[in-house]
Tab-separated table of C-alpha atoms and ligand atoms in Angstrom:
chain	number	residue	atom	x	y	z
A	1	UNK	CA	8.022	8.664	4.947
A	2	UNK	CA	5.870	7.125	2.857
A	3	UNK	CA	6.457	3.177	2.805
A	4	UNK	CA	7.906	1.781	-0.444
A	5	UNK	CA	6.964	-1.803	0.743
A	6	UNK	CA	4.015	-2.711	3.109
A	7	UNK	CA	4.329	-6.780	4.701
A	8	UNK	CA	1.595	-8.895	5.436
A	9	UNK	CA	1.754	-11.038	8.568
A	10	UNK	CA	-0.764	-13.177	9.893
A	11	UNK	CA	-1.667	-11.559	13.425
A	12	UNK	CA	-1.580	-14.509	14.762
A	13	UNK	CA	1.724	-15.625	14.248
A	14	UNK	CA	4.162	-14.098	17.024
A	15	UNK	CA	7.375	-15.218	16.223
A	16	UNK	CA	6.708	-14.155	12.307
A	17	UNK	CA	5.571	-10.525	13.643
A	18	UNK	CA	8.641	-9.897	15.744
A	19	UNK	CA	10.907	-11.574	13.370
A	20	UNK	CA	9.086	-9.237	10.348
A	21	UNK	CA	10.488	-6.571	11.867
A	22	UNK	CA	13.620	-6.584	10.837
A	23	UNK	CA	13.391	-7.552	7.385
A	24	UNK	CA	13.758	-4.498	5.587
A	25	UNK	CA	10.037	-3.296	5.221
A	26	UNK	CA	9.190	0.306	5.411
A	27	UNK	CA	5.321	-1.300	7.089
A	28	UNK	CA	3.879	-4.024	8.378
A	29	UNK	CA	0.474	-4.953	8.265
A	30	UNK	CA	-0.618	-7.229	10.851
A	31	UNK	CA	-3.669	-8.827	9.416
A	32	UNK	CA	-7.074	-9.631	11.676
A	33	UNK	CA	-8.691	-9.981	8.322
A	34	UNK	CA	-8.243	-12.978	6.181
A	35	UNK	CA	-5.243	-14.112	7.141
A	36	UNK	CA	-6.602	-15.665	10.584
A	37	UNK	CA	-9.842	-18.358	10.657
A	38	UNK	CA	-12.509	-16.971	12.791
A	39	UNK	CA	-11.820	-19.330	15.178
A	40	UNK	CA	-8.035	-17.776	15.723
A	41	UNK	CA	-9.457	-13.524	16.017
A	42	UNK	CA	-9.620	-13.127	19.624
A	43	UNK	CA	-6.508	-14.759	20.486
A	44	UNK	CA	-4.785	-12.585	17.221
A	45	UNK	CA	-6.422	-8.932	18.251
A	46	UNK	CA	-4.254	-9.942	21.882
A	47	UNK	CA	-0.963	-11.019	19.882
A	48	UNK	CA	-1.123	-8.045	17.282
A	49	UNK	CA	-1.676	-6.090	20.717
A	50	UNK	CA	1.228	-7.012	22.700
A	51	UNK	CA	3.413	-6.724	19.511
A	52	UNK	CA	2.238	-2.913	19.367
A	53	UNK	CA	2.885	-2.702	23.180
A	54	UNK	CA	6.554	-3.446	22.793
A	55	UNK	CA	9.440	-1.374	21.799
A	56	UNK	CA	8.690	0.344	18.826
A	57	UNK	CA	12.533	1.803	18.311
A	58	UNK	CA	12.783	-0.065	15.177
A	59	UNK	CA	11.469	3.127	12.900
A	60	UNK	CA	8.908	0.639	11.101
A	61	UNK	CA	5.410	1.643	10.068
A	62	UNK	CA	2.415	-0.391	11.718
A	63	UNK	CA	-0.419	-1.016	10.397
A	64	UNK	CA	-3.329	-3.328	11.512
A	65	UNK	CA	-5.872	-4.540	9.130
A	66	UNK	CA	-8.817	-4.892	10.788
A	67	UNK	CA	-11.643	-6.820	9.699
A	68	UNK	CA	-14.592	-5.575	7.336
A	69	UNK	CA	-17.074	-2.901	9.369
A	70	UNK	CA	-20.284	-4.921	8.594
A	71	UNK	CA	-18.304	-8.438	9.826
A	72	UNK	CA	-19.737	-8.776	13.564
A	73	UNK	CA	-15.290	-8.293	13.879
A	74	UNK	CA	-14.586	-4.462	13.719
A	75	UNK	CA	-15.523	-3.028	16.931
A	76	UNK	CA	-13.479	-5.629	19.109
A	77	UNK	CA	-10.743	-5.073	16.732
A	78	UNK	CA	-10.269	-2.275	17.245
A	79	UNK	CA	-11.116	-2.064	21.019
A	80	UNK	CA	-8.092	-4.629	21.149
A	81	UNK	CA	-5.856	-2.377	19.131
A	82	UNK	CA	-6.275	1.446	19.629
A	83	UNK	CA	-4.739	1.691	23.083
A	84	UNK	CA	-1.931	0.308	21.697
A	85	UNK	CA	-1.104	3.194	18.942
A	86	UNK	CA	-1.151	1.399	15.752
A	87	UNK	CA	0.696	4.318	12.954
A	88	UNK	CA	-2.542	3.057	10.597
A	89	UNK	CA	-5.628	1.076	10.116
A	90	UNK	CA	-6.133	-0.437	7.184
A	91	UNK	CA	-9.733	-1.339	6.598
A	92	UNK	CA	-10.633	-3.962	4.375
A	93	UNK	CA	-13.566	-4.108	1.493
A	94	UNK	CA	-13.753	-0.284	2.407
A	95	UNK	CA	-16.529	1.414	0.071
A	96	UNK	CA	-15.488	5.058	-0.368
A	97	UNK	CA	-16.085	7.962	1.970
A	98	UNK	CA	-19.412	6.549	3.794
A	99	UNK	CA	-16.856	3.689	5.083
A	100	UNK	CA	-14.381	5.864	6.288
A	101	UNK	CA	-16.480	8.184	8.309
A	102	UNK	CA	-18.132	4.809	9.815
A	103	UNK	CA	-14.338	4.010	10.700
A	104	UNK	CA	-13.950	7.344	12.061
A	105	UNK	CA	-16.792	7.672	14.412
A	106	UNK	CA	-16.003	4.581	15.925
A	107	UNK	CA	-12.994	5.701	18.443
A	108	UNK	CA	-12.183	9.280	19.064
A	109	UNK	CA	-8.241	8.273	18.533
A	110	UNK	CA	-8.850	6.845	15.350
A	111	UNK	CA	-5.086	7.078	13.239
A	112	UNK	CA	-4.468	7.309	9.563
A	113	UNK	CA	-7.225	5.035	7.185
A	114	UNK	CA	-5.111	3.058	4.651
A	115	UNK	CA	-8.822	1.632	3.204
A	116	UNK	CA	-8.559	-1.313	0.549
A	117	UNK	CA	-11.100	1.207	-1.477
A	118	UNK	CA	-11.263	-1.406	-4.722
A	119	UNK	CA	-11.643	-4.695	-3.478
A	120	UNK	CA	-15.662	-5.028	-3.972
A	121	UNK	CA	-17.541	-3.975	-7.100
A	122	UNK	CA	-19.214	-0.851	-4.990
A	123	UNK	CA	-15.670	0.343	-3.263
A	124	UNK	CA	-14.962	0.818	-7.143
A	125	UNK	CA	-18.390	3.338	-7.504
A	126	UNK	CA	-17.185	5.350	-4.726
A	127	UNK	CA	-13.262	5.342	-5.233
A	128	UNK	CA	-14.050	9.266	-5.969
A	129	UNK	CA	-15.274	10.257	-2.819
A	130	UNK	CA	-12.233	9.489	-1.118
A	131	UNK	CA	-10.779	12.771	-2.520
A	132	UNK	CA	-13.500	14.056	-0.042
A	133	UNK	CA	-11.942	13.145	3.257
A	134	UNK	CA	-8.034	12.669	2.424
A	135	UNK	CA	-7.390	13.867	5.620
A	136	UNK	CA	-8.305	10.840	7.294
A	137	UNK	CA	-6.183	9.021	5.093
A	138	UNK	CA	-2.987	7.060	5.295
A	139	UNK	CA	-2.868	6.633	1.416
A	140	UNK	CA	-5.370	4.366	-1.084
A	141	UNK	CA	-4.772	1.002	-2.141
A	142	UNK	CA	-6.993	-2.037	-3.486
A	143	UNK	CA	-7.443	-5.696	-3.787
A	144	UNK	CA	-7.567	-7.970	-6.628
A	145	UNK	CA	-8.542	-11.340	-5.279
A	146	UNK	CA	-11.703	-10.619	-3.321
A	147	UNK	CA	-12.584	-8.476	-6.405
A	148	UNK	CA	-12.492	-11.403	-8.833
A	149	UNK	CA	-14.652	-13.614	-5.581
A	150	UNK	CA	-17.275	-11.266	-5.937
A	151	UNK	CA	-17.224	-11.022	-9.820
A	152	UNK	CA	-17.904	-15.308	-9.835
A	153	UNK	CA	-14.935	-14.369	-12.002
A	154	UNK	CA	-12.148	-17.685	-12.190
A	155	UNK	CA	-9.160	-15.673	-12.423
A	156	UNK	CA	-7.498	-12.034	-12.413
A	157	UNK	CA	-4.606	-12.198	-14.422
A	158	UNK	CA	-3.206	-14.223	-17.951
A	159	UNK	CA	-0.713	-16.917	-18.122
A	160	UNK	CA	2.098	-14.524	-17.727
A	161	UNK	CA	0.355	-13.685	-14.720
A	162	UNK	CA	-0.504	-9.713	-16.214
A	163	UNK	CA	-3.693	-8.531	-14.733
A	164	UNK	CA	-7.311	-8.945	-17.024
A	165	UNK	CA	-8.801	-6.266	-18.235
A	166	UNK	CA	-11.043	-5.338	-15.523
A	167	UNK	CA	-8.511	-5.230	-12.919
A	168	UNK	CA	-6.175	-3.059	-14.924
A	169	UNK	CA	-9.658	-0.943	-14.489
A	170	UNK	CA	-9.978	-0.713	-10.738
A	171	UNK	CA	-5.821	-0.387	-10.743
A	172	UNK	CA	-5.881	2.512	-12.528
A	173	UNK	CA	-8.805	3.937	-11.004
A	174	UNK	CA	-7.062	3.682	-7.319
A	175	UNK	CA	-4.377	5.444	-8.883
A	176	UNK	CA	-6.376	8.172	-9.983
A	177	UNK	CA	-8.240	8.217	-7.003
A	178	UNK	CA	-5.371	8.507	-4.595
A	179	UNK	CA	-4.120	11.284	-7.052
A	180	UNK	CA	-7.110	13.622	-6.464
A	181	UNK	CA	-7.017	12.920	-2.967
A	182	UNK	CA	-3.227	13.548	-2.956
A	183	UNK	CA	-2.166	11.184	-1.034
A	184	UNK	CA	0.318	8.022	-1.214
A	185	UNK	CA	-1.299	4.990	-3.909
A	186	UNK	CA	-0.217	1.540	-2.784
A	187	UNK	CA	-0.137	-1.207	-5.353
A	188	UNK	CA	-1.733	-4.705	-4.398
A	189	UNK	CA	-0.009	-7.678	-3.489
A	190	UNK	CA	1.697	-9.999	-6.212
A	191	UNK	CA	0.770	-13.476	-4.728
A	192	UNK	CA	3.491	-16.078	-6.832
A	193	UNK	CA	6.171	-15.174	-3.622
A	194	UNK	CA	8.140	-17.509	-6.056
A	195	UNK	CA	8.303	-15.392	-9.268
A	196	UNK	CA	11.161	-12.589	-8.195
A	197	UNK	CA	11.793	-11.898	-11.898
A	198	UNK	CA	7.507	-10.867	-12.225
A	199	UNK	CA	7.391	-9.183	-9.625
A	200	UNK	CA	10.797	-7.225	-10.381
A	201	UNK	CA	8.789	-5.769	-13.471
A	202	UNK	CA	5.565	-5.612	-12.114
A	203	UNK	CA	6.553	-3.498	-9.058
A	204	UNK	CA	8.956	-1.176	-11.594
A	205	UNK	CA	6.295	-0.823	-13.932
A	206	UNK	CA	3.864	-0.088	-10.534
A	207	UNK	CA	6.528	3.020	-9.429
A	208	UNK	CA	6.358	4.193	-13.385
A	209	UNK	CA	2.790	4.588	-13.449
A	210	UNK	CA	2.839	6.379	-10.440
A	211	UNK	CA	2.089	4.146	-7.434
A	212	UNK	CA	4.334	5.078	-4.316
A	213	UNK	CA	4.448	1.598	-2.854
A	214	UNK	CA	3.022	-1.630	-2.921
A	215	UNK	CA	2.074	-4.276	-0.405
A	216	UNK	CA	4.052	-8.037	0.013
A	217	UNK	CA	3.070	-11.330	1.574
A	218	UNK	CA	6.111	-12.855	1.707
A	219	UNK	CA	10.034	-11.829	3.166
A	220	UNK	CA	11.293	-12.179	-0.364
A	221	UNK	CA	9.447	-9.858	-1.828
A	222	UNK	CA	10.450	-6.380	0.058
A	223	UNK	CA	13.994	-5.843	-0.808
A	224	UNK	CA	12.744	-6.774	-4.738
A	225	UNK	CA	9.769	-3.462	-3.868
A	226	UNK	CA	12.119	-1.286	-1.757
A	227	UNK	CA	14.554	-1.294	-4.948
A	228	UNK	CA	11.952	-0.779	-7.440
A	229	UNK	CA	10.030	1.825	-5.758
A	230	UNK	CA	13.144	4.006	-5.285
A	231	UNK	CA	14.731	6.266	-7.606
A	232	UNK	CA	17.609	5.091	-9.300
A	233	UNK	CA	21.235	7.721	-9.841
A	234	UNK	CA	19.924	8.048	-13.393
A	235	UNK	CA	16.737	9.009	-12.802
A	236	UNK	CA	17.845	11.212	-9.603
A	237	UNK	CA	20.506	12.566	-11.919
A	238	UNK	CA	17.473	13.559	-14.291
A	239	UNK	CA	15.490	15.409	-12.181
A	240	UNK	CA	18.800	17.497	-10.838
A	241	UNK	CA	19.299	18.143	-14.677
A	242	UNK	CA	15.455	19.552	-14.791
A	243	UNK	CA	15.813	21.865	-11.862
A	244	UNK	CA	19.399	23.142	-12.855
A	245	UNK	CA	17.946	23.737	-16.538
A	246	UNK	CA	14.921	25.960	-14.802
A	247	UNK	CA	17.600	27.648	-11.815
A	248	UNK	CA	19.684	28.674	-14.742
A	249	UNK	CA	16.838	30.233	-16.750
A	250	UNK	CA	14.600	31.822	-14.050
A	251	UNK	CA	12.492	33.689	-16.997
A	252	UNK	CA	12.104	31.089	-19.046
A	253	UNK	CA	8.906	28.667	-19.143
A	254	UNK	CA	9.779	25.827	-21.234
A	255	UNK	CA	13.582	24.756	-22.256
A	256	UNK	CA	14.979	21.380	-23.997
A	257	UNK	CA	17.101	18.762	-22.985
A	258	UNK	CA	18.966	16.282	-24.915
A	259	UNK	CA	16.306	17.146	-27.523
A	260	UNK	CA	12.644	16.426	-25.079
A	261	UNK	CA	10.385	19.403	-23.960
A	262	UNK	CA	10.728	20.212	-19.791
A	263	UNK	CA	8.222	22.868	-18.740
A	264	UNK	CA	5.918	22.944	-15.625
A	265	UNK	CA	4.543	19.335	-15.095
A	266	UNK	CA	8.419	17.926	-15.390
A	267	UNK	CA	9.774	20.327	-12.406
A	268	UNK	CA	6.615	18.980	-10.755
A	269	UNK	CA	7.627	15.594	-11.563
A	270	UNK	CA	11.128	16.310	-10.643
A	271	UNK	CA	10.547	18.002	-7.230
A	272	UNK	CA	8.457	14.849	-6.419
A	273	UNK	CA	10.865	12.102	-7.439
A	274	UNK	CA	13.504	13.661	-5.034
A	275	UNK	CA	10.981	13.955	-2.309
A	276	UNK	CA	11.368	9.894	-2.362
A	277	UNK	CA	14.909	9.584	-2.572
A	278	UNK	CA	16.474	7.993	1.126
B	1	COA	N1	6.110	-12.892	7.275
B	1	COA	C1	6.886	-12.782	8.179
B	1	COA	N2	7.885	-13.776	7.948
B	1	COA	C2	7.223	-14.640	6.926
B	1	COA	C3	6.323	-14.031	6.127
B	1	COA	C4	5.663	-13.253	6.476
B	1	COA	N3	4.242	-12.661	6.484
B	1	COA	N4	6.138	-15.220	5.149
B	1	COA	C5	6.947	-16.006	5.509
B	1	COA	N5	7.643	-15.536	6.645
B	1	COA	C6	9.123	-16.216	6.558
B	1	COA	C7	8.519	-17.134	7.994
B	1	COA	O1	9.850	-16.844	9.633
B	1	COA	C8	9.301	-18.694	7.085
B	1	COA	O2	10.332	-18.997	8.159
B	1	COA	P1	10.034	-20.140	9.467
B	1	COA	O3	9.126	-20.785	8.829
B	1	COA	O4	11.068	-20.999	9.395
B	1	COA	O5	9.366	-19.283	10.185
B	1	COA	C9	10.473	-18.288	6.170
B	1	COA	O6	9.666	-16.753	5.633
B	1	COA	C10	9.594	-18.877	4.598
B	1	COA	O7	8.683	-19.251	4.592
B	1	COA	P2	8.133	-20.163	3.777
B	1	COA	O8	8.119	-21.423	3.683
B	1	COA	O9	8.960	-19.806	2.070
B	1	COA	O10	6.621	-19.570	3.239
B	1	COA	P3	5.545	-20.358	4.475
B	1	COA	O11	4.594	-21.394	3.446
B	1	COA	O12	5.882	-20.677	5.743
B	1	COA	O13	4.071	-18.878	4.358
B	1	COA	C11	2.798	-17.759	3.492
B	1	COA	C12	3.824	-19.024	3.365
B	1	COA	C13	2.313	-17.373	1.939
B	1	COA	C14	1.223	-18.645	4.197
B	1	COA	C15	2.944	-17.033	4.307
B	1	COA	O14	3.873	-16.297	3.494
B	1	COA	C16	2.119	-15.529	4.732
B	1	COA	O15	1.584	-15.581	5.738
B	1	COA	N6	1.901	-14.637	4.007
B	1	COA	C17	1.249	-13.601	4.477
B	1	COA	C18	-0.114	-14.106	4.316
B	1	COA	C19	-0.827	-13.169	4.204
B	1	COA	O16	-1.126	-12.021	5.591
B	1	COA	N7	-2.083	-12.476	3.444
B	1	COA	C20	-3.301	-11.658	3.736
B	1	COA	C21	-3.230	-10.783	2.968
B	1	COA	S1	-3.266	-10.999	1.163
B	2	MG	MG1	-8.720	-9.738	1.213
């Protein structure tokens, strides 16, 4: 199942990692990167490994965000967690297929990789190359915070909380790169976790645009994200109506429903939407 909500939990907080299993998130991302101070990296690796080693009958996908390839920490991160078989590895500051190849070469049992593929300027230019290593990918996602820092920008969102043009472009290219690779597009975090209305609107727009899910940083965001990325009753009914119209008219290439044209792309959309019904 493609995750709708992917909740970040700092890897040096065992209490929160355990509690997070029961919060309704489809996936958890145990973070060893920015949420963990350098002095805590070694302890966090073992805490995450212990969490992975505990029972896994909860059905929640467990992802580990390691440190970037050039950080000097990535090797030890992998050595600590891979024996306990995380469902995926999140690679921050990934720069295209070369980064995926470098990570894959680090262990013969590498699980699927979820790259933060547009959170550096270099990564943005390599997004298209990810379609050549689609088999290794669990999806593609991006990050606006590190991108803003790399650009020397003082903000990445406007007063309403909406992304400024450079970040809209990174987000759109992430979506295209994921579609070109045939893997899920996962949208970035909404940092203002008290603004639940803003998050609901943002997540609905992301689902509308074609993202399969979104990362979260706080438990209060999980249910909102799950709802936004689950097809609603009207969408499900419409998808069935589209498929039924073509079933009833097997020789038609194009038909109409309520005065709107439907043809092959609409059938594809309807089929895809119905795979997301739980
Ligand atoms: N995962 C699991 N539980 C979480 C959580 C998370 N990411 N964030 C908050 N909680 C839980 C805690 O259990 C907390 O209760 P407790 O203090 O009794 O344990 C409860 O929700 C309320 O938290 P709140 O007081 O609202 O927030 P906070 O100040 O404790 O934490 C953050 C705020 C931002 C530090 C925290 O949400 C967090 O660490 N988020 C993830 C950050 C991260 O991983 N970033 C890297 C990727 S961008
Ligand atoms: Mg970061």
